[in-house]
Coordinates of C-alpha atoms and ligand atoms in Angstrom, one line a residue:
M1 CA 0.0 0.0 0.0
T2 CA 1.1 3.5 -0.7
I3 CA 2.0 5.8 2.2
L4 CA 2.0 9.6 1.6
L5 CA 4.0 11.8 3.9
R6 CA 2.2 15.1 3.3
G7 CA 4.2 18.4 3.4
V8 CA 7.6 17.4 4.9
R9 CA 10.8 19.3 4.5
L10 CA 13.6 17.1 3.3
Y11 CA 16.5 17.4 5.8
G12 CA 14.6 20.3 7.3
E13 CA 15.4 22.4 4.3
G14 CA 13.6 24.0 1.4
D15 CA 9.8 24.0 0.6
E16 CA 7.3 21.5 1.9
V17 CA 6.9 18.5 -0.4
D18 CA 5.0 15.2 -0.5
V19 CA 6.8 11.9 -0.3
A20 CA 5.1 8.8 -1.6
V21 CA 6.4 5.5 -0.3
D22 CA 5.5 2.2 -2.1
D23 CA 6.9 -1.3 -2.1
G24 CA 9.5 -0.4 0.6
Q25 CA 11.0 2.4 -1.4
I26 CA 10.6 6.2 -1.9
A27 CA 8.4 6.2 -5.0
A28 CA 7.9 9.9 -5.7
I29 CA 8.8 13.3 -4.3
G30 CA 7.0 16.5 -5.2
A31 CA 4.5 19.1 -4.3
G32 CA 0.8 18.1 -4.3
L33 CA 1.4 14.4 -5.4
D34 CA -1.6 12.4 -6.5
V35 CA -2.0 9.1 -4.7
P36 CA -4.4 6.2 -4.9
G37 CA -7.6 6.5 -2.8
D38 CA -6.5 3.8 -0.4
A39 CA -3.2 5.4 0.4
E40 CA -2.4 6.0 4.0
I41 CA -1.8 9.7 4.4
I42 CA 0.4 11.0 7.2
D43 CA -0.1 14.7 7.6
A44 CA 3.3 16.0 8.4
R45 CA 3.1 19.6 7.2
G46 CA 6.2 21.6 8.3
Q47 CA 7.8 18.5 9.8
V48 CA 11.4 17.4 9.1
L49 CA 12.1 14.2 7.1
L50 CA 15.5 12.5 7.8
P51 CA 16.9 9.1 6.9
G52 CA 16.1 6.6 9.7
F53 CA 18.6 6.7 12.6
V54 CA 21.3 4.1 13.1
D55 CA 22.5 3.4 16.6
L56 CA 25.9 1.7 16.9
H57 CA 25.5 1.1 20.6
T58 CA 22.5 -0.4 22.4
H59 CA 22.1 -3.0 25.2
L60 CA 18.9 -4.9 24.6
R61 CA 19.6 -7.5 27.4
E62 CA 18.3 -10.5 25.4
P63 CA 19.4 -13.3 26.1
G64 CA 19.7 -13.3 29.9
R65 CA 18.3 -10.2 31.5
E66 CA 14.9 -9.9 30.0
Y67 CA 13.5 -8.4 33.2
A68 CA 15.5 -5.2 32.2
E69 CA 14.8 -5.2 28.5
D70 CA 14.3 -7.7 25.6
I71 CA 14.5 -7.4 21.9
E72 CA 10.7 -6.7 21.6
T73 CA 10.6 -3.8 24.2
G74 CA 14.0 -2.4 23.0
S75 CA 12.8 -2.5 19.4
A76 CA 9.7 -0.5 20.3
A77 CA 11.9 2.1 22.1
A78 CA 14.1 2.2 19.1
A79 CA 11.2 2.7 16.6
L80 CA 9.7 5.4 18.8
G81 CA 13.1 7.1 18.9
G82 CA 13.3 7.2 15.1
F83 CA 15.8 4.4 14.7
T84 CA 15.6 1.9 11.8
A85 CA 18.8 0.0 12.7
V86 CA 20.4 -0.7 16.1
F87 CA 23.5 -2.6 17.1
A88 CA 22.9 -4.8 20.1
M89 CA 26.0 -5.2 22.3
A90 CA 27.4 -8.6 23.2
N91 CA 27.4 -8.4 27.0
T92 CA 24.4 -10.6 27.3
D93 CA 24.1 -13.9 29.2
P94 CA 25.2 -16.1 27.5
V95 CA 27.6 -13.7 25.9
A96 CA 27.2 -13.1 22.1
D97 CA 30.5 -14.9 21.4
S98 CA 29.2 -17.5 19.0
A99 CA 26.9 -17.5 15.9
V100 CA 24.3 -19.3 18.0
V101 CA 23.7 -16.2 20.0
T102 CA 24.3 -13.6 17.3
D103 CA 22.0 -15.4 14.8
H104 CA 19.3 -15.5 17.5
V105 CA 19.5 -11.7 18.1
W106 CA 19.2 -11.0 14.4
S107 CA 16.4 -13.4 13.8
R108 CA 14.4 -12.3 16.8
G109 CA 14.7 -8.7 15.7
Q110 CA 13.4 -9.6 12.3
Q111 CA 10.5 -11.5 13.9
V112 CA 9.6 -8.4 16.0
G113 CA 9.9 -6.3 12.8
L114 CA 10.2 -2.8 14.3
V115 CA 13.9 -2.1 13.7
D116 CA 16.8 -4.1 12.2
V117 CA 18.6 -5.5 15.3
H118 CA 22.2 -6.1 14.2
P119 CA 24.1 -8.3 16.6
V120 CA 27.5 -7.2 17.9
G121 CA 29.8 -10.1 18.4
A122 CA 32.2 -10.4 21.4
V123 CA 35.9 -9.9 20.6
T124 CA 37.0 -12.4 23.3
I125 CA 35.3 -15.6 24.5
G126 CA 33.0 -14.8 27.5
L127 CA 34.3 -11.2 27.4
K128 CA 37.2 -12.5 29.4
G129 CA 39.9 -10.7 27.3
K130 CA 42.0 -13.8 26.7
Q131 CA 41.0 -15.7 23.6
L132 CA 39.6 -14.3 20.4
T133 CA 36.2 -15.5 19.3
E134 CA 35.4 -17.0 15.9
M135 CA 34.6 -13.7 14.3
G136 CA 34.6 -15.2 10.8
L137 CA 31.8 -17.7 11.8
M138 CA 29.7 -14.9 13.3
A139 CA 30.3 -12.7 10.3
A140 CA 29.2 -15.5 8.0
G141 CA 26.0 -16.4 10.0
V142 CA 22.5 -15.2 9.2
G143 CA 23.2 -12.4 11.7
R144 CA 26.0 -11.2 9.4
V145 CA 28.0 -9.7 12.3
R146 CA 29.8 -6.5 11.1
M147 CA 31.0 -5.1 14.4
F148 CA 32.8 -6.8 17.4
S149 CA 33.1 -5.4 20.9
D150 CA 33.6 -6.5 24.5
D151 CA 31.7 -3.4 25.5
G152 CA 31.0 -3.1 29.2
L153 CA 34.7 -4.2 29.4
C154 CA 37.8 -3.1 27.7
V155 CA 40.0 -5.4 25.5
E156 CA 42.7 -4.7 28.0
D157 CA 45.7 -6.9 26.8
P158 CA 47.5 -5.0 24.1
L159 CA 48.5 -8.2 22.3
V160 CA 44.9 -9.5 22.2
M161 CA 43.8 -6.1 20.9
R162 CA 46.5 -6.2 18.2
R163 CA 45.5 -9.7 17.1
A164 CA 41.8 -8.7 17.1
L165 CA 42.5 -5.7 14.9
E166 CA 44.5 -7.8 12.5
Y167 CA 41.9 -10.5 12.3
A168 CA 39.1 -8.0 11.9
S169 CA 40.9 -6.2 9.2
G170 CA 41.2 -9.4 7.2
L171 CA 37.5 -10.0 7.5
G172 CA 36.5 -6.4 6.8
V173 CA 34.7 -6.0 10.1
L174 CA 34.9 -3.4 12.8
I175 CA 36.3 -3.5 16.3
A176 CA 34.7 -1.1 18.7
Q177 CA 36.6 -0.5 21.9
H178 CA 35.2 0.4 25.3
A179 CA 38.3 2.4 26.3
E180 CA 38.9 1.9 30.0
E181 CA 42.3 0.9 31.4
P182 CA 40.9 -1.3 34.2
R183 CA 44.0 -0.9 36.5
L184 CA 43.0 2.8 36.7
T185 CA 39.3 2.3 37.5
V186 CA 39.5 -0.3 40.3
G187 CA 36.5 0.6 42.6
A188 CA 35.8 3.7 40.6
V189 CA 32.1 4.9 40.3
A190 CA 32.4 8.6 39.3
H191 CA 34.5 11.0 37.3
E192 CA 37.8 11.7 39.2
G193 CA 37.5 15.4 40.1
P194 CA 36.4 17.9 42.7
N195 CA 32.8 16.6 42.8
A196 CA 33.6 13.0 43.4
A197 CA 36.2 14.1 46.0
R198 CA 33.6 16.2 47.9
L199 CA 31.0 13.5 47.7
G200 CA 33.4 10.7 48.8
L201 CA 33.0 8.7 45.6
A202 CA 35.9 6.7 44.2
G203 CA 37.2 8.5 41.1
W204 CA 37.6 7.3 37.5
P205 CA 40.4 9.4 35.9
R206 CA 40.2 10.7 32.3
A207 CA 43.5 9.0 31.7
A208 CA 41.8 5.6 32.0
E209 CA 40.0 6.3 28.8
E210 CA 42.6 8.4 27.0
S211 CA 45.5 6.0 27.5
I212 CA 43.5 3.2 25.7
V213 CA 42.4 5.6 23.0
A214 CA 46.1 6.5 22.4
R215 CA 47.2 2.9 22.5
D216 CA 44.5 1.6 20.2
A217 CA 45.2 4.4 17.7
L218 CA 48.8 3.2 17.5
L219 CA 47.8 -0.5 17.3
A220 CA 45.3 0.3 14.4
R221 CA 48.0 2.3 12.6
D222 CA 50.5 -0.6 12.8
A223 CA 47.9 -3.2 11.9
G224 CA 46.6 -1.1 9.0
A225 CA 43.2 -1.6 10.6
R226 CA 40.2 0.5 11.6
V227 CA 39.2 1.0 15.2
H228 CA 36.0 2.6 16.6
I229 CA 36.0 4.3 20.0
C230 CA 32.8 3.8 22.0
H231 CA 31.3 6.6 24.1
A232 CA 34.1 9.2 24.0
S233 CA 33.8 11.2 27.2
T234 CA 36.7 13.5 27.7
A235 CA 38.3 16.6 26.1
G236 CA 41.6 14.7 26.0
T237 CA 40.0 11.9 23.9
V238 CA 38.9 14.6 21.5
E239 CA 42.5 15.9 21.2
L240 CA 43.8 12.3 20.7
L241 CA 41.2 11.6 18.0
R242 CA 42.2 14.9 16.2
W243 CA 45.9 13.9 16.4
A244 CA 45.3 10.3 15.1
R245 CA 43.2 11.5 12.2
A246 CA 45.9 14.0 11.3
Q247 CA 48.3 11.0 11.1
G248 CA 46.0 9.2 8.7
I249 CA 45.0 6.6 11.3
S250 CA 41.6 4.9 10.6
I251 CA 39.9 5.8 13.8
T252 CA 36.2 6.7 14.3
A253 CA 34.3 7.7 17.5
E254 CA 30.9 8.1 18.9
V255 CA 29.5 10.3 21.7
T256 CA 26.4 9.6 23.8
P257 CA 23.6 12.0 24.3
H258 CA 24.1 11.9 28.0
H259 CA 27.8 12.9 27.7
L260 CA 26.7 15.9 25.5
L261 CA 24.1 17.1 28.0
L262 CA 24.9 16.0 31.5
D263 CA 27.9 16.5 33.8
D264 CA 29.0 15.3 37.2
S265 CA 27.4 18.2 39.1
R266 CA 24.3 16.0 39.1
L267 CA 25.9 13.5 41.4
N268 CA 25.0 15.5 44.6
T269 CA 21.8 13.6 45.1
Y270 CA 23.7 10.2 45.1
D271 CA 20.9 9.0 42.8
G272 CA 22.0 5.8 41.1
V273 CA 20.3 6.8 37.9
N274 CA 23.3 9.1 37.2
R275 CA 25.8 6.2 37.4
V276 CA 27.2 5.3 34.0
N277 CA 30.4 4.0 32.4
P278 CA 32.3 6.0 31.4
P279 CA 31.1 8.4 34.1
L280 CA 29.5 11.8 33.5
R281 CA 32.5 14.2 33.2
E282 CA 32.8 17.9 33.9
A283 CA 30.9 20.6 32.0
S284 CA 34.1 21.5 30.1
D285 CA 34.3 18.0 28.7
A286 CA 30.7 18.2 27.5
V287 CA 31.6 21.5 25.7
A288 CA 34.6 19.8 24.0
L289 CA 32.5 16.8 23.0
R290 CA 29.8 19.1 21.4
Q291 CA 32.4 21.0 19.5
A292 CA 34.0 17.8 18.3
L293 CA 30.7 16.5 17.1
A294 CA 30.1 19.7 15.3
D295 CA 33.6 19.7 13.7
G296 CA 33.4 16.0 12.7
V297 CA 36.3 14.9 15.0
I298 CA 33.6 12.7 16.6
D299 CA 31.7 11.0 13.8
C300 CA 28.4 10.1 15.3
V301 CA 26.0 9.9 18.2
A302 CA 25.3 6.5 19.7
T303 CA 23.0 6.0 22.7
D304 CA 24.6 3.4 24.9
H305 CA 21.0 2.6 25.8
A306 CA 21.5 0.5 29.0
P307 CA 18.4 -0.6 30.8
H308 CA 18.6 -1.8 34.4
G309 CA 15.9 -3.0 36.8
T310 CA 14.7 -0.8 39.7
H311 CA 16.4 -3.1 42.2
E312 CA 19.7 -2.4 40.3
K313 CA 19.4 1.4 40.3
C314 CA 17.5 2.4 43.4
C315 CA 20.3 1.6 45.8
E316 CA 23.5 3.0 47.2
F317 CA 25.3 4.9 44.4
A318 CA 28.4 2.7 44.5
N319 CA 26.2 -0.4 44.1
A320 CA 24.0 0.9 41.4
R321 CA 24.7 -0.7 38.0
P322 CA 26.1 1.7 35.4
G323 CA 23.9 2.7 32.5
M324 CA 21.1 4.9 31.3
L325 CA 18.1 4.6 28.9
G326 CA 18.8 6.5 25.7
L327 CA 16.8 5.3 22.6
Q328 CA 13.7 7.5 23.0
T329 CA 15.5 10.6 24.2
A330 CA 18.5 10.6 21.9
L331 CA 17.1 12.9 19.2
S332 CA 15.7 15.4 21.7
V333 CA 19.0 15.6 23.5
V334 CA 20.8 16.2 20.2
V335 CA 18.4 18.9 19.4
E336 CA 18.8 20.5 22.8
T337 CA 22.6 20.4 22.8
M338 CA 23.5 20.7 19.2
V339 CA 20.6 22.0 16.9
N340 CA 19.1 24.7 19.2
P341 CA 22.5 26.3 20.0
G342 CA 23.4 26.4 16.3
L343 CA 26.2 23.8 16.4
L344 CA 24.4 21.4 14.0
T345 CA 21.7 21.9 11.3
W346 CA 19.1 19.3 10.6
R347 CA 21.1 18.2 7.6
D348 CA 24.0 17.6 10.0
V349 CA 21.7 15.5 12.3
A350 CA 21.1 13.2 9.3
R351 CA 24.9 12.8 9.1
V352 CA 25.6 12.1 12.8
M353 CA 22.6 9.9 13.6
S354 CA 22.2 8.1 10.3
E355 CA 24.7 8.5 7.5
A356 CA 27.9 8.3 9.5
P357 CA 27.0 5.4 11.7
A358 CA 25.8 3.4 8.6
A359 CA 29.0 4.2 6.8
I360 CA 31.2 3.3 9.8
V361 CA 29.7 -0.2 10.0
G362 CA 29.0 -0.6 6.2
L363 CA 25.2 -1.0 6.2
P364 CA 24.2 -0.7 2.5
D365 CA 20.5 0.1 3.0
Q366 CA 20.7 2.7 5.8
G367 CA 21.7 6.3 5.9
R368 CA 20.7 6.6 2.2
P369 CA 19.8 9.9 0.4
L370 CA 16.2 11.0 0.5
E371 CA 15.7 10.3 -3.2
V372 CA 13.3 8.3 -5.4
G373 CA 14.3 4.6 -5.6
E374 CA 16.0 4.6 -2.2
P375 CA 14.8 2.3 0.6
A376 CA 12.2 4.0 2.7
N377 CA 14.0 3.9 6.0
L378 CA 12.7 7.3 7.3
T379 CA 12.1 9.4 10.4
V380 CA 9.6 12.2 10.6
I381 CA 10.2 14.8 13.3
D382 CA 8.1 17.6 14.6
P383 CA 10.8 20.2 15.4
S384 CA 8.5 22.6 17.2
A385 CA 7.0 20.1 19.7
T386 CA 8.2 19.7 23.2
W387 CA 7.6 16.8 25.6
T388 CA 8.3 15.9 29.2
V389 CA 10.2 12.7 29.9
H390 CA 8.6 10.2 32.2
G391 CA 10.4 6.9 32.7
P392 CA 7.4 4.6 33.2
A393 CA 5.8 6.0 30.0
L394 CA 8.8 4.9 27.9
A395 CA 8.6 1.7 25.9
S396 CA 11.6 0.1 27.6
R397 CA 11.0 -2.4 30.3
S398 CA 13.2 -0.3 32.6
D399 CA 12.7 3.3 33.8
N400 CA 16.3 4.4 34.3
T401 CA 16.2 7.7 32.4
P402 CA 18.4 10.5 33.7
Y403 CA 16.0 13.0 32.1
E404 CA 13.0 12.3 34.3
A405 CA 10.6 15.3 34.4
M406 CA 12.8 17.3 32.0
E407 CA 11.1 19.1 29.1
L408 CA 12.9 18.4 25.9
P409 CA 12.5 19.7 22.3
A410 CA 11.3 17.8 19.2
T411 CA 9.3 14.6 18.8
V412 CA 9.5 11.7 16.4
T413 CA 6.1 11.6 14.9
A414 CA 6.6 8.6 12.5
T415 CA 9.3 6.0 11.7
L416 CA 9.3 3.9 8.6
L417 CA 11.3 0.7 8.1
R418 CA 11.4 -0.4 4.5
G419 CA 8.2 1.4 3.9
T420 CA 6.3 0.0 6.9
V421 CA 5.3 2.4 9.7
T422 CA 7.0 1.1 12.9
A423 CA 6.1 4.1 15.1
R424 CA 3.5 6.8 14.8
D425 CA 2.4 9.5 17.2
G426 CA 4.0 7.9 20.2
K427 CA 2.8 4.4 19.5
A428 CA 5.1 1.6 18.2
G429 CA 3.8 -1.2 16.0
A430 CA 4.3 -2.6 12.5
Ligands
DOR5 O1 27.1 2.4 31.6 C1 27.3 1.4 31.0 N1 26.5 0.4 30.9 N2 28.5 1.3 30.3 C2 28.9 0.2 29.7 O2 29.9 0.2 29.1 C3 28.0 -1.0 29.8 C4 26.6 -0.7 30.0 C5 25.8 -1.9 30.4 O3 25.9 -2.9 29.8 O4 25.0 -1.7 31.3
ZN6 ZN1 30.9 0.8 27.1

């Protein structure tokens, strides 16, 4: 059936046009398009049309911790957030270190049908950092694994990391590093700085991240490989990325919405909802991260959506599990921190939330131009709307949003995956 998006502005630019979607593709673009009588019309006058968002970093908790999230609830959150593809991290139980698990994640995502759930394979067996997984078998499975990461944990041993980069380079897949030198973060729960000192919280120094970013840049250079840095969180990481790029090293990086908006001044309440790895840094780091995203030194936004149950968050700060929900609030936080202050245009949002992540991981059907004949993976946004975040009202099985009761700009009014509406006016469903 034909769907007509009435009156959208492509990339938020130019005049309002109609976009007809048929057979999974963009069928026509123009003013006042004629459509068949049975077409579904989505009145989106004045709204922004972007390619569907791609999230390189989510935790959907299936298999193993379905009380916190599963592929169905996480997919609904993704569709409502405007995403058409997400990458589900490997720190599940069992760990996604074999094709049995990665194929399940892909197949279950297809069965749910709200977003393409791409499995991330583990770099090392059981995330133990010792023995490489059979990346080739996972890459060749039905889940077609394109990205490998031990996220949640750092691939700490430099020789293991070197071999992983070499192996991945031969297979044409990507290694994504959770950059954390674990000898520098023993017992750490908050950014090492004046706030943690005053509150009596054990500190996580910037150098824990930056030393691994520097090391892995050098390892990637020598292996002639690509490396991707998860959740960059410090101004120093930005400087290292800039340096590595200038040397011609193939290094890419993501930043989370929460590291763009929030800082460690929030920790005063000792509310476990603010615990996350890497920790919320200082306001000056957030400023550097925003500028780096604007300049292209950081390539893309990734949510690090990390659901946890109430019993895991509503407890003493040091015992709270690290992680924050992110899928349904990502766009709004990007608008608040980047679009409204004039650091990014809507055209740039398409780049950092869709085109760049799709390119980093080599997805052929995502982040495509808004042109006739292209796959209809689309996000429609009301740029003038505002909404108030309320954890229990989000589609995730968990409520651990750090934005509770905050009013944020912009709403996703519709998401289309290959021409099927997966979310509309706040309701998910294909
Ligand atoms: O805060 C985090 N939560 N950081 C990570 O690296 C892992 C994640 C999780 O799995 O909960
Ligand atoms: Zn991580």
